[in-house]
PDB file of C-alpha atoms in Angstrom:
ATOM      1  CA  UNK N   1      -0.102  -0.161  -0.137  1.00  0.00           C
ATOM      2  CA  UNK N   2       1.335   3.621  -1.142  1.00  0.00           C
ATOM      3  CA  UNK N   3       0.122   7.004  -0.848  1.00  0.00           C
ATOM      4  CA  UNK N   4      -1.716   6.623   2.264  1.00  0.00           C
ATOM      5  CA  UNK N   5      -1.624   9.568   4.949  1.00  0.00           C
ATOM      6  CA  UNK N   6      -3.201  10.004   8.039  1.00  0.00           C
ATOM      7  CA  UNK N   7      -4.404  13.934   8.793  1.00  0.00           C
ATOM      8  CA  UNK N   8      -4.290  16.082  12.026  1.00  0.00           C
ATOM      9  CA  UNK N   9      -4.656  13.096  14.238  1.00  0.00           C
ATOM     10  CA  UNK N  10      -4.337  13.696  18.341  1.00  0.00           C
ATOM     11  CA  UNK N  11      -2.624  10.937  19.459  1.00  0.00           C
ATOM     12  CA  UNK N  12      -2.905  10.072  23.458  1.00  0.00           C
ATOM     13  CA  UNK N  13      -0.769   8.700  25.306  1.00  0.00           C
ATOM     14  CA  UNK N  14      -0.978   4.716  24.734  1.00  0.00           C
ATOM     15  CA  UNK N  15      -1.792   2.463  28.134  1.00  0.00           C
ATOM     16  CA  UNK N  16      -1.272  -0.932  26.941  1.00  0.00           C
ATOM     17  CA  UNK N  17       1.941  -2.578  24.867  1.00  0.00           C
ATOM     18  CA  UNK N  18      -0.607  -4.121  22.582  1.00  0.00           C
ATOM     19  CA  UNK N  19      -1.874  -0.519  21.309  1.00  0.00           C
ATOM     20  CA  UNK N  20       2.066   0.520  20.499  1.00  0.00           C
ATOM     21  CA  UNK N  21       2.240  -2.413  18.305  1.00  0.00           C
ATOM     22  CA  UNK N  22      -0.629  -1.508  16.324  1.00  0.00           C
ATOM     23  CA  UNK N  23       0.518   2.173  15.974  1.00  0.00           C
ATOM     24  CA  UNK N  24       3.428   1.115  14.981  1.00  0.00           C
ATOM     25  CA  UNK N  25       2.739  -1.904  12.391  1.00  0.00           C
ATOM     26  CA  UNK N  26      -0.301   0.367  10.997  1.00  0.00           C
ATOM     27  CA  UNK N  27       2.812   3.153  10.135  1.00  0.00           C
ATOM     28  CA  UNK N  28       4.888   0.712   8.511  1.00  0.00           C
ATOM     29  CA  UNK N  29       1.960   1.484   5.542  1.00  0.00           C
ATOM     30  CA  UNK N  30       1.340   5.198   5.828  1.00  0.00           C
ATOM     31  CA  UNK N  31       3.513   7.436   4.053  1.00  0.00           C
ATOM     32  CA  UNK N  32       2.927  10.333   6.041  1.00  0.00           C
ATOM     33  CA  UNK N  33       1.288  11.256   9.780  1.00  0.00           C
ATOM     34  CA  UNK N  34       0.244  14.911  10.432  1.00  0.00           C
ATOM     35  CA  UNK N  35      -0.292  15.379  14.176  1.00  0.00           C
ATOM     36  CA  UNK N  36      -1.702  18.688  15.716  1.00  0.00           C
ATOM     37  CA  UNK N  37       0.552  18.842  18.454  1.00  0.00           C
ATOM     38  CA  UNK N  38       4.137  17.967  19.382  1.00  0.00           C
ATOM     39  CA  UNK N  39       3.298  15.700  22.668  1.00  0.00           C
ATOM     40  CA  UNK N  40       1.484  13.391  19.668  1.00  0.00           C
ATOM     41  CA  UNK N  41       4.567  13.191  17.235  1.00  0.00           C
ATOM     42  CA  UNK N  42       6.488  12.623  20.582  1.00  0.00           C
ATOM     43  CA  UNK N  43       4.055   9.648  21.239  1.00  0.00           C
ATOM     44  CA  UNK N  44       4.957   8.394  18.034  1.00  0.00           C
ATOM     45  CA  UNK N  45       8.365   8.631  18.264  1.00  0.00           C
ATOM     46  CA  UNK N  46       8.444   6.330  21.607  1.00  0.00           C
ATOM     47  CA  UNK N  47       6.546   3.862  18.741  1.00  0.00           C
ATOM     48  CA  UNK N  48       9.573   3.742  16.825  1.00  0.00           C
ATOM     49  CA  UNK N  49       7.907   5.600  14.086  1.00  0.00           C
ATOM     50  CA  UNK N  50      10.486   6.991  11.639  1.00  0.00           C
ATOM     51  CA  UNK N  51      10.704  10.844  12.510  1.00  0.00           C
ATOM     52  CA  UNK N  52      10.542  11.899   8.904  1.00  0.00           C
ATOM     53  CA  UNK N  53       6.981  10.576   8.234  1.00  0.00           C
ATOM     54  CA  UNK N  54       5.909  12.558  11.332  1.00  0.00           C
ATOM     55  CA  UNK N  55       4.956  16.414  10.848  1.00  0.00           C
ATOM     56  CA  UNK N  56       2.768  18.525  13.145  1.00  0.00           C
ATOM     57  CA  UNK N  57       0.249  20.565  11.497  1.00  0.00           C
ATOM     58  CA  UNK N  58      -2.820  22.527  13.063  1.00  0.00           C
ATOM     59  CA  UNK N  59      -6.311  21.223  13.680  1.00  0.00           C
ATOM     60  CA  UNK N  60      -8.619  20.472  10.521  1.00  0.00           C
ATOM     61  CA  UNK N  61     -11.022  22.291  12.400  1.00  0.00           C
ATOM     62  CA  UNK N  62      -9.003  25.587  11.888  1.00  0.00           C
ATOM     63  CA  UNK N  63      -9.693  25.306   8.240  1.00  0.00           C
ATOM     64  CA  UNK N  64     -13.516  24.480   8.652  1.00  0.00           C
ATOM     65  CA  UNK N  65     -15.681  26.976   6.629  1.00  0.00           C
ATOM     66  CA  UNK N  66     -18.726  27.917   8.124  1.00  0.00           C
ATOM     67  CA  UNK N  67     -20.960  31.180   8.653  1.00  0.00           C
ATOM     68  CA  UNK N  68     -21.051  32.539  12.142  1.00  0.00           C
ATOM     69  CA  UNK N  69     -24.852  33.544  13.330  1.00  0.00           C
ATOM     70  CA  UNK N  70     -25.505  36.948  14.617  1.00  0.00           C
ATOM     71  CA  UNK N  71     -24.800  37.610  18.528  1.00  0.00           C
ATOM     72  CA  UNK N  72     -27.941  37.224  20.883  1.00  0.00           C
ATOM     73  CA  UNK N  73     -26.846  39.811  23.898  1.00  0.00           C
ATOM     74  CA  UNK N  74     -26.434  38.281  26.998  1.00  0.00           C
ATOM     75  CA  UNK N  75     -26.059  34.701  26.137  1.00  0.00           C
ATOM     76  CA  UNK N  76     -23.671  32.372  27.199  1.00  0.00           C
ATOM     77  CA  UNK N  77     -22.573  28.963  25.620  1.00  0.00           C
ATOM     78  CA  UNK N  78     -21.170  25.982  27.477  1.00  0.00           C
ATOM     79  CA  UNK N  79     -19.558  23.046  26.405  1.00  0.00           C
ATOM     80  CA  UNK N  80     -19.337  20.439  29.082  1.00  0.00           C
ATOM     81  CA  UNK N  81     -17.637  16.986  28.691  1.00  0.00           C
ATOM     82  CA  UNK N  82     -17.368  13.924  30.774  1.00  0.00           C
ATOM     83  CA  UNK N  83     -14.012  13.567  32.663  1.00  0.00           C
ATOM     84  CA  UNK N  84     -12.697  12.113  35.900  1.00  0.00           C
ATOM     85  CA  UNK N  85     -12.534  14.356  38.798  1.00  0.00           C
ATOM     86  CA  UNK N  86     -14.470  17.249  36.945  1.00  0.00           C
ATOM     87  CA  UNK N  87     -16.635  18.663  39.966  1.00  0.00           C
ATOM     88  CA  UNK N  88     -19.671  18.950  37.747  1.00  0.00           C
ATOM     89  CA  UNK N  89     -22.279  19.356  40.018  1.00  0.00           C
ATOM     90  CA  UNK N  90     -20.282  22.252  42.296  1.00  0.00           C
ATOM     91  CA  UNK N  91     -19.487  24.361  38.552  1.00  0.00           C
ATOM     92  CA  UNK N  92     -23.262  23.648  37.586  1.00  0.00           C
ATOM     93  CA  UNK N  93     -24.838  24.889  40.855  1.00  0.00           C
ATOM     94  CA  UNK N  94     -22.234  28.308  40.042  1.00  0.00           C
ATOM     95  CA  UNK N  95     -23.545  28.289  36.565  1.00  0.00           C
ATOM     96  CA  UNK N  96     -27.038  28.093  37.581  1.00  0.00           C
ATOM     97  CA  UNK N  97     -26.530  31.581  39.842  1.00  0.00           C
ATOM     98  CA  UNK N  98     -25.501  33.996  36.623  1.00  0.00           C
ATOM     99  CA  UNK N  99     -28.173  35.748  35.282  1.00  0.00           C
ATOM    100  CA  UNK N 100     -27.542  35.179  31.330  1.00  0.00           C
ATOM    101  CA  UNK N 101     -29.098  33.641  28.657  1.00  0.00           C
ATOM    102  CA  UNK N 102     -27.457  30.487  29.201  1.00  0.00           C
ATOM    103  CA  UNK N 103     -27.424  27.111  26.501  1.00  0.00           C
ATOM    104  CA  UNK N 104     -25.723  23.954  27.145  1.00  0.00           C
ATOM    105  CA  UNK N 105     -23.867  21.607  24.493  1.00  0.00           C
ATOM    106  CA  UNK N 106     -23.402  18.374  24.695  1.00  0.00           C
ATOM    107  CA  UNK N 107     -21.902  15.780  22.468  1.00  0.00           C
ATOM    108  CA  UNK N 108     -23.622  12.343  22.037  1.00  0.00           C
ATOM    109  CA  UNK N 109     -21.565  10.547  24.246  1.00  0.00           C
ATOM    110  CA  UNK N 110     -22.013  13.114  26.959  1.00  0.00           C
ATOM    111  CA  UNK N 111     -25.661  13.056  26.762  1.00  0.00           C
ATOM    112  CA  UNK N 112     -26.042  11.404  30.312  1.00  0.00           C
ATOM    113  CA  UNK N 113     -24.748  15.078  31.729  1.00  0.00           C
ATOM    114  CA  UNK N 114     -28.159  16.282  30.916  1.00  0.00           C
ATOM    115  CA  UNK N 115     -30.055  15.308  33.469  1.00  0.00           C
ATOM    116  CA  UNK N 116     -27.354  16.556  35.882  1.00  0.00           C
ATOM    117  CA  UNK N 117     -27.749  19.795  33.976  1.00  0.00           C
ATOM    118  CA  UNK N 118     -31.565  20.325  34.249  1.00  0.00           C
ATOM    119  CA  UNK N 119     -31.271  19.244  38.044  1.00  0.00           C
ATOM    120  CA  UNK N 120     -29.085  22.419  39.071  1.00  0.00           C
ATOM    121  CA  UNK N 121     -29.909  24.582  36.395  1.00  0.00           C
ATOM    122  CA  UNK N 122     -33.323  24.311  35.326  1.00  0.00           C
ATOM    123  CA  UNK N 123     -33.604  27.664  33.915  1.00  0.00           C
ATOM    124  CA  UNK N 124     -30.671  26.602  31.019  1.00  0.00           C
ATOM    125  CA  UNK N 125     -31.349  25.190  27.738  1.00  0.00           C
ATOM    126  CA  UNK N 126     -29.509  22.340  26.073  1.00  0.00           C
ATOM    127  CA  UNK N 127     -28.551  21.063  22.625  1.00  0.00           C
ATOM    128  CA  UNK N 128     -27.192  17.740  21.898  1.00  0.00           C
ATOM    129  CA  UNK N 129     -24.950  17.351  18.635  1.00  0.00           C
ATOM    130  CA  UNK N 130     -25.637  14.260  17.000  1.00  0.00           C
ATOM    131  CA  UNK N 131     -25.092  14.619  13.324  1.00  0.00           C
ATOM    132  CA  UNK N 132     -25.450  18.046  12.196  1.00  0.00           C
ATOM    133  CA  UNK N 133     -22.684  20.272  12.431  1.00  0.00           C
ATOM    134  CA  UNK N 134     -24.173  22.968  11.132  1.00  0.00           C
ATOM    135  CA  UNK N 135     -26.640  23.432  13.469  1.00  0.00           C
ATOM    136  CA  UNK N 136     -24.226  23.270  16.527  1.00  0.00           C
ATOM    137  CA  UNK N 137     -22.281  25.966  14.786  1.00  0.00           C
ATOM    138  CA  UNK N 138     -25.240  28.286  14.206  1.00  0.00           C
ATOM    139  CA  UNK N 139     -26.564  27.991  17.704  1.00  0.00           C
ATOM    140  CA  UNK N 140     -23.054  28.010  19.481  1.00  0.00           C
ATOM    141  CA  UNK N 141     -21.976  30.829  17.449  1.00  0.00           C
ATOM    142  CA  UNK N 142     -25.092  32.931  18.817  1.00  0.00           C
ATOM    143  CA  UNK N 143     -23.526  33.331  22.328  1.00  0.00           C
ATOM    144  CA  UNK N 144     -21.960  35.982  23.339  1.00  0.00           C
ATOM    145  CA  UNK N 145     -19.438  34.440  25.068  1.00  0.00           C
ATOM    146  CA  UNK N 146     -18.342  30.539  25.326  1.00  0.00           C
ATOM    147  CA  UNK N 147     -17.134  28.253  28.237  1.00  0.00           C
ATOM    148  CA  UNK N 148     -15.370  24.926  26.889  1.00  0.00           C
ATOM    149  CA  UNK N 149     -14.644  21.932  27.908  1.00  0.00           C
ATOM    150  CA  UNK N 150     -13.571  20.338  24.781  1.00  0.00           C
ATOM    151  CA  UNK N 151     -10.895  21.325  22.248  1.00  0.00           C
ATOM    152  CA  UNK N 152     -12.791  21.714  19.500  1.00  0.00           C
ATOM    153  CA  UNK N 153     -15.141  23.922  21.302  1.00  0.00           C
ATOM    154  CA  UNK N 154     -12.501  26.301  22.218  1.00  0.00           C
ATOM    155  CA  UNK N 155     -11.439  26.210  18.187  1.00  0.00           C
ATOM    156  CA  UNK N 156     -14.904  27.217  17.223  1.00  0.00           C
ATOM    157  CA  UNK N 157     -15.373  29.725  19.724  1.00  0.00           C
ATOM    158  CA  UNK N 158     -11.908  31.437  18.074  1.00  0.00           C
ATOM    159  CA  UNK N 159     -12.688  31.186  14.681  1.00  0.00           C
ATOM    160  CA  UNK N 160     -15.863  32.995  15.309  1.00  0.00           C
ATOM    161  CA  UNK N 161     -14.244  35.589  17.437  1.00  0.00           C
ATOM    162  CA  UNK N 162     -16.106  34.935  20.430  1.00  0.00           C
ATOM    163  CA  UNK N 163     -14.361  35.438  23.946  1.00  0.00           C
ATOM    164  CA  UNK N 164     -13.980  32.082  25.280  1.00  0.00           C
ATOM    165  CA  UNK N 165     -13.193  30.477  28.602  1.00  0.00           C
ATOM    166  CA  UNK N 166     -11.259  27.090  28.107  1.00  0.00           C
ATOM    167  CA  UNK N 167     -11.583  24.712  31.356  1.00  0.00           C
ATOM    168  CA  UNK N 168      -8.620  23.024  30.061  1.00  0.00           C
ATOM    169  CA  UNK N 169      -8.443  18.913  30.491  1.00  0.00           C
ATOM    170  CA  UNK N 170      -5.318  18.124  28.540  1.00  0.00           C
ATOM    171  CA  UNK N 171      -2.073  19.723  27.485  1.00  0.00           C
ATOM    172  CA  UNK N 172      -3.551  20.205  24.054  1.00  0.00           C
ATOM    173  CA  UNK N 173      -6.100  22.509  25.419  1.00  0.00           C
ATOM    174  CA  UNK N 174      -3.010  24.300  26.987  1.00  0.00           C
ATOM    175  CA  UNK N 175      -1.074  24.330  24.239  1.00  0.00           C
ATOM    176  CA  UNK N 176      -4.145  26.617  22.743  1.00  0.00           C
ATOM    177  CA  UNK N 177      -4.357  28.442  25.304  1.00  0.00           C
ATOM    178  CA  UNK N 178      -0.911  29.685  25.371  1.00  0.00           C
ATOM    179  CA  UNK N 179      -1.216  30.162  21.689  1.00  0.00           C
ATOM    180  CA  UNK N 180      -3.693  32.678  21.457  1.00  0.00           C
ATOM    181  CA  UNK N 181      -2.968  34.328  24.708  1.00  0.00           C
ATOM    182  CA  UNK N 182      -6.425  33.405  25.874  1.00  0.00           C
ATOM    183  CA  UNK N 183      -6.361  35.173  29.410  1.00  0.00           C
ATOM    184  CA  UNK N 184      -9.536  33.527  31.626  1.00  0.00           C
ATOM    185  CA  UNK N 185      -8.972  30.085  31.656  1.00  0.00           C
ATOM    186  CA  UNK N 186      -8.654  27.346  34.491  1.00  0.00           C
ATOM    187  CA  UNK N 187      -6.423  24.221  33.965  1.00  0.00           C
ATOM    188  CA  UNK N 188      -7.121  20.524  35.220  1.00  0.00           C
ATOM    189  CA  UNK N 189      -4.740  20.612  38.527  1.00  0.00           C
ATOM    190  CA  UNK N 190      -6.630  23.922  39.592  1.00  0.00           C
ATOM    191  CA  UNK N 191     -10.177  22.473  39.242  1.00  0.00           C
ATOM    192  CA  UNK N 192     -10.369  21.646  43.229  1.00  0.00           C
ATOM    193  CA  UNK N 193      -9.694  25.254  43.938  1.00  0.00           C
ATOM    194  CA  UNK N 194     -13.159  25.996  44.082  1.00  0.00           C
ATOM    195  CA  UNK N 195     -12.986  30.272  44.664  1.00  0.00           C
ATOM    196  CA  UNK N 196     -10.025  30.210  42.246  1.00  0.00           C
ATOM    197  CA  UNK N 197     -12.468  28.376  39.743  1.00  0.00           C
ATOM    198  CA  UNK N 198     -15.410  30.678  40.380  1.00  0.00           C
ATOM    199  CA  UNK N 199     -13.389  34.131  40.533  1.00  0.00           C
ATOM    200  CA  UNK N 200     -12.016  33.344  37.467  1.00  0.00           C
ATOM    201  CA  UNK N 201     -15.178  32.518  35.904  1.00  0.00           C
ATOM    202  CA  UNK N 202     -16.702  35.781  37.377  1.00  0.00           C
ATOM    203  CA  UNK N 203     -14.093  37.931  35.716  1.00  0.00           C
ATOM    204  CA  UNK N 204     -14.733  36.576  32.386  1.00  0.00           C
ATOM    205  CA  UNK N 205     -18.264  36.860  32.661  1.00  0.00           C
ATOM    206  CA  UNK N 206     -17.667  40.461  34.182  1.00  0.00           C
TER     207      UNK N 206
END
């Protein structure tokens, strides 16, 4: 097989030896591998993949062309995801005190979070992304400000010139924070600091 290329993939740390072997085997039949960050490149190098086949390029979502909606004043878009250790209930209780028009955006695999959202912040709306990316983007970009736990939510906010607050769960999110000079954010090691977390959200929403 020749002429095979993988594009802008995130490669997470591989826990099991068999996973590393599979990645290494598949890479033998690939002429070029594009990843979106240096950490992913290091993972592939550690699997024995030749460095001359690995290239770092920006995430493909940055190249996604879409129409940005007109902003709804006093609106807040919130993209959440399931993640071990994230104080979901506490954060939702805080967000419930914010007097803005709130829409929570959940990907299909995080649909189970909807019940907790409805219980803690019953006055908000929920949109679950399943297949129509255009509808998702249309609604999201109506938000005046966006809080996002998802990397691609951060990208869409930046591409729409919306103010964004990253809740960073991974180094790829922090890379984007540093690259774009985002002022307000919280990283995983700070999630347990309730006063600090809420203080930064208040500063962002002010």
